[in-house]
PDB file of C-alpha atoms in Angstrom:
ATOM      1  CA  MET A  19     133.747 124.046  73.856  1.00  0.00           C
ATOM      2  CA  GLU A  20     136.320 123.959  76.660  1.00  0.00           C
ATOM      3  CA  ASN A  21     139.426 121.851  76.352  1.00  0.00           C
ATOM      4  CA  GLU A  22     142.737 121.683  78.219  1.00  0.00           C
ATOM      5  CA  HIS A  23     143.917 124.941  76.596  1.00  0.00           C
ATOM      6  CA  THR A  24     140.838 127.079  77.159  1.00  0.00           C
ATOM      7  CA  GLY A  25     138.425 127.962  79.888  1.00  0.00           C
ATOM      8  CA  SER A  26     138.887 127.980  83.628  1.00  0.00           C
ATOM      9  CA  ARG A  27     141.431 125.154  83.683  1.00  0.00           C
ATOM     10  CA  ARG A  28     143.982 127.239  81.792  1.00  0.00           C
ATOM     11  CA  ASN A  29     144.181 129.757  84.651  1.00  0.00           C
ATOM     12  CA  HIS A  30     144.976 127.136  87.308  1.00  0.00           C
ATOM     13  CA  TRP A  31     148.233 125.577  86.118  1.00  0.00           C
ATOM     14  CA  THR A  32     151.463 125.873  88.091  1.00  0.00           C
ATOM     15  CA  PHE A  33     155.152 125.262  87.410  1.00  0.00           C
ATOM     16  CA  LEU A  34     155.768 122.946  90.347  1.00  0.00           C
ATOM     17  CA  THR A  35     153.979 119.701  91.161  1.00  0.00           C
ATOM     18  CA  ASN A  36     152.708 118.871  94.626  1.00  0.00           C
ATOM     19  CA  HIS A  37     155.608 116.429  94.968  1.00  0.00           C
ATOM     20  CA  ALA A  38     158.050 119.257  94.258  1.00  0.00           C
ATOM     21  CA  ARG A  39     156.331 121.564  96.754  1.00  0.00           C
ATOM     22  CA  VAL A  40     156.480 118.918  99.495  1.00  0.00           C
ATOM     23  CA  LEU A  41     160.149 118.219  98.762  1.00  0.00           C
ATOM     24  CA  ILE A  42     160.917 121.955  98.896  1.00  0.00           C
ATOM     25  CA  ALA A  43     159.122 122.272 102.260  1.00  0.00           C
ATOM     26  CA  ILE A  44     161.201 119.375 103.613  1.00  0.00           C
ATOM     27  CA  ALA A  45     164.419 120.870 102.192  1.00  0.00           C
ATOM     28  CA  ARG A  46     163.631 124.122 104.018  1.00  0.00           C
ATOM     29  CA  ASP A  47     162.917 122.371 107.326  1.00  0.00           C
ATOM     30  CA  PRO A  48     163.936 118.695 107.685  1.00  0.00           C
ATOM     31  CA  GLY A  49     162.003 118.461 110.959  1.00  0.00           C
ATOM     32  CA  ILE A  50     158.745 119.853 109.588  1.00  0.00           C
ATOM     33  CA  ARG A  51     155.484 118.147 110.552  1.00  0.00           C
ATOM     34  CA  LEU A  52     153.157 116.754 107.889  1.00  0.00           C
ATOM     35  CA  ARG A  53     150.373 119.074 109.032  1.00  0.00           C
ATOM     36  CA  ASP A  54     152.645 122.080 108.514  1.00  0.00           C
ATOM     37  CA  ILE A  55     153.610 120.873 105.033  1.00  0.00           C
ATOM     38  CA  ALA A  56     149.917 120.385 104.269  1.00  0.00           C
ATOM     39  CA  ALA A  57     149.083 123.903 105.404  1.00  0.00           C
ATOM     40  CA  SER A  58     151.917 125.545 103.469  1.00  0.00           C
ATOM     41  CA  CYS A  59     151.219 123.553 100.286  1.00  0.00           C
ATOM     42  CA  ASP A  60     147.419 123.834 100.541  1.00  0.00           C
ATOM     43  CA  LEU A  61     147.042 120.032 100.574  1.00  0.00           C
ATOM     44  CA  THR A  62     145.444 117.558 102.948  1.00  0.00           C
ATOM     45  CA  GLU A  63     147.610 115.726 105.473  1.00  0.00           C
ATOM     46  CA  ARG A  64     146.645 112.456 103.814  1.00  0.00           C
ATOM     47  CA  THR A  65     147.881 113.724 100.435  1.00  0.00           C
ATOM     48  CA  VAL A  66     151.147 114.924 101.978  1.00  0.00           C
ATOM     49  CA  GLN A  67     151.630 111.573 103.696  1.00  0.00           C
ATOM     50  CA  ALA A  68     151.156 109.771 100.363  1.00  0.00           C
ATOM     51  CA  ILE A  69     153.608 112.148  98.646  1.00  0.00           C
ATOM     52  CA  VAL A  70     156.235 111.668 101.372  1.00  0.00           C
ATOM     53  CA  THR A  71     155.792 107.900 101.003  1.00  0.00           C
ATOM     54  CA  ASP A  72     156.255 108.237  97.212  1.00  0.00           C
ATOM     55  CA  LEU A  73     159.405 110.325  97.691  1.00  0.00           C
ATOM     56  CA  GLU A  74     160.821 107.900 100.233  1.00  0.00           C
ATOM     57  CA  THR A  75     159.955 104.813  98.159  1.00  0.00           C
ATOM     58  CA  ASP A  76     161.616 106.277  95.075  1.00  0.00           C
ATOM     59  CA  GLY A  77     164.766 107.236  96.986  1.00  0.00           C
ATOM     60  CA  TYR A  78     164.399 111.027  97.111  1.00  0.00           C
ATOM     61  CA  LEU A  79     164.416 111.212 100.895  1.00  0.00           C
ATOM     62  CA  THR A  80     164.801 109.175 104.042  1.00  0.00           C
ATOM     63  CA  ARG A  81     162.673 109.429 107.148  1.00  0.00           C
ATOM     64  CA  THR A  82     163.910 108.711 110.675  1.00  0.00           C
ATOM     65  CA  ARG A  83     162.214 109.030 114.033  1.00  0.00           C
ATOM     66  CA  ASP A  84     163.483 111.804 116.296  1.00  0.00           C
ATOM     67  CA  GLY A  85     161.562 111.379 119.534  1.00  0.00           C
ATOM     68  CA  ARG A  86     157.894 111.791 118.687  1.00  0.00           C
ATOM     69  CA  ARG A  87     158.593 113.432 115.329  1.00  0.00           C
ATOM     70  CA  ASN A  88     160.059 112.483 111.991  1.00  0.00           C
ATOM     71  CA  ARG A  89     163.231 113.963 110.581  1.00  0.00           C
ATOM     72  CA  TYR A  90     163.819 113.912 106.849  1.00  0.00           C
ATOM     73  CA  ALA A  91     166.983 113.923 104.758  1.00  0.00           C
ATOM     74  CA  ILE A  92     167.093 114.625 101.036  1.00  0.00           C
ATOM     75  CA  ALA A  93     168.980 111.857  99.244  1.00  0.00           C
ATOM     76  CA  PRO A  94     172.234 113.153  97.749  1.00  0.00           C
ATOM     77  CA  GLY A  95     172.435 112.498  94.029  1.00  0.00           C
ATOM     78  CA  ALA A  96     168.675 111.992  93.544  1.00  0.00           C
ATOM     79  CA  ARG A  97     167.806 112.671  89.921  1.00  0.00           C
ATOM     80  CA  PHE A  98     164.751 113.954  88.091  1.00  0.00           C
ATOM     81  CA  ARG A  99     162.419 111.250  86.807  1.00  0.00           C
ATOM     82  CA  HIS A 100     161.258 112.768  83.516  1.00  0.00           C
ATOM     83  CA  PRO A 101     163.306 111.845  80.413  1.00  0.00           C
ATOM     84  CA  ALA A 102     163.639 115.531  79.478  1.00  0.00           C
ATOM     85  CA  GLU A 103     165.730 116.102  82.626  1.00  0.00           C
ATOM     86  CA  ALA A 104     167.329 112.645  82.702  1.00  0.00           C
ATOM     87  CA  GLY A 105     170.696 112.634  84.407  1.00  0.00           C
ATOM     88  CA  ARG A 106     170.209 115.937  86.219  1.00  0.00           C
ATOM     89  CA  GLU A 107     170.234 116.006  90.004  1.00  0.00           C
ATOM     90  CA  ILE A 108     167.380 117.625  91.921  1.00  0.00           C
ATOM     91  CA  ALA A 109     169.889 119.233  94.304  1.00  0.00           C
ATOM     92  CA  GLY A 110     170.502 122.075  91.841  1.00  0.00           C
ATOM     93  CA  LEU A 111     166.830 123.026  91.710  1.00  0.00           C
ATOM     94  CA  LEU A 112     166.423 122.701  95.473  1.00  0.00           C
ATOM     95  CA  THR A 113     169.519 124.822  96.079  1.00  0.00           C
ATOM     96  CA  TYR A 114     168.185 127.482  93.735  1.00  0.00           C
ATOM     97  CA  LEU A 115     164.758 127.527  95.408  1.00  0.00           C
ATOM     98  CA  VAL A 116     165.764 126.910  99.038  1.00  0.00           C
ATOM     99  CA  GLY A 117     169.455 127.688  99.415  1.00  0.00           C
ATOM    100  CA  PRO A 118     172.364 125.399 100.214  1.00  0.00           C
ATOM    101  CA  LEU A 119     171.170 121.965 101.282  1.00  0.00           C
ATOM    102  CA  GLY A 120     172.466 120.416 104.458  1.00  0.00           C
ATOM    103  CA  ASP A 121     173.155 123.679 106.318  1.00  0.00           C
ATOM    104  CA  PRO A 122     169.813 124.982 107.630  1.00  0.00           C
ATOM    105  CA  ALA A 123     171.557 127.366 110.065  1.00  0.00           C
ATOM    106  CA  ALA A 124     173.389 129.240 107.333  1.00  0.00           C
ATOM    107  CA  PRO A 125     171.793 132.631 106.711  1.00  0.00           C
ATOM    108  CA  PRO A 126     170.976 133.419 103.097  1.00  0.00           C
ATOM    109  CA  GLY A 127     173.469 135.715 101.456  1.00  0.00           C
ATOM    110  CA  PRO A 128     172.604 138.939  99.650  1.00  0.00           C
ATOM    111  CA  GLU A 129     172.868 137.129  96.355  1.00  0.00           C
ATOM    112  CA  GLY A 130     172.777 133.534  95.221  1.00  0.00           C
ATOM    113  CA  SER A 131     175.464 131.535  93.475  1.00  0.00           C
ATOM    114  CA  ASP A 132     174.026 132.794  90.198  1.00  0.00           C
ATOM    115  CA  GLY A 133     174.993 136.360  91.137  1.00  0.00           C
ATOM    116  CA  VAL A 134     171.396 137.576  91.223  1.00  0.00           C
ATOM    117  CA  ALA A 135     170.289 139.539  94.271  1.00  0.00           C
ATOM    118  CA  GLU A 136     167.844 137.726  96.535  1.00  0.00           C
ATOM    119  CA  GLY A 137     164.244 138.136  95.392  1.00  0.00           C
ATOM    120  CA  ARG A 138     165.148 139.195  91.854  1.00  0.00           C
ATOM    121  CA  ALA A 139     164.517 137.202  88.722  1.00  0.00           C
ATOM    122  CA  LEU A 140     167.204 135.786  86.498  1.00  0.00           C
ATOM    123  CA  PRO A 141     167.556 137.610  83.176  1.00  0.00           C
ATOM    124  CA  LEU A 142     166.281 135.676  80.176  1.00  0.00           C
ATOM    125  CA  ARG A 143     168.894 134.732  77.645  1.00  0.00           C
TER     126      ARG A 143
END
């Protein structure tokens, strides 16, 4: 009998939620189009639109019109929602995954602020 810990479902879990993936895509490119987010996250445009609305409603980002397109800004000080991460800002995770927020023109350095070379894993402690 299959349950949540066996069978095909066990092989399809991921670390990041769709909301996190969309937020990461926006952090990488604040002028990104919904269709491009959908393509990179393997989601429908409708799903991405709902996620962006969720993120905006809950104060994680703001959306402004820039001509015919939207421009997004990650809210400074936005915090994780789950009680296990209560009080921690999402900026740290986004910086780790994307690079410094707010300076999209800055080229990535050879190593991050954690001292680990780009593309290498952190050692487990």
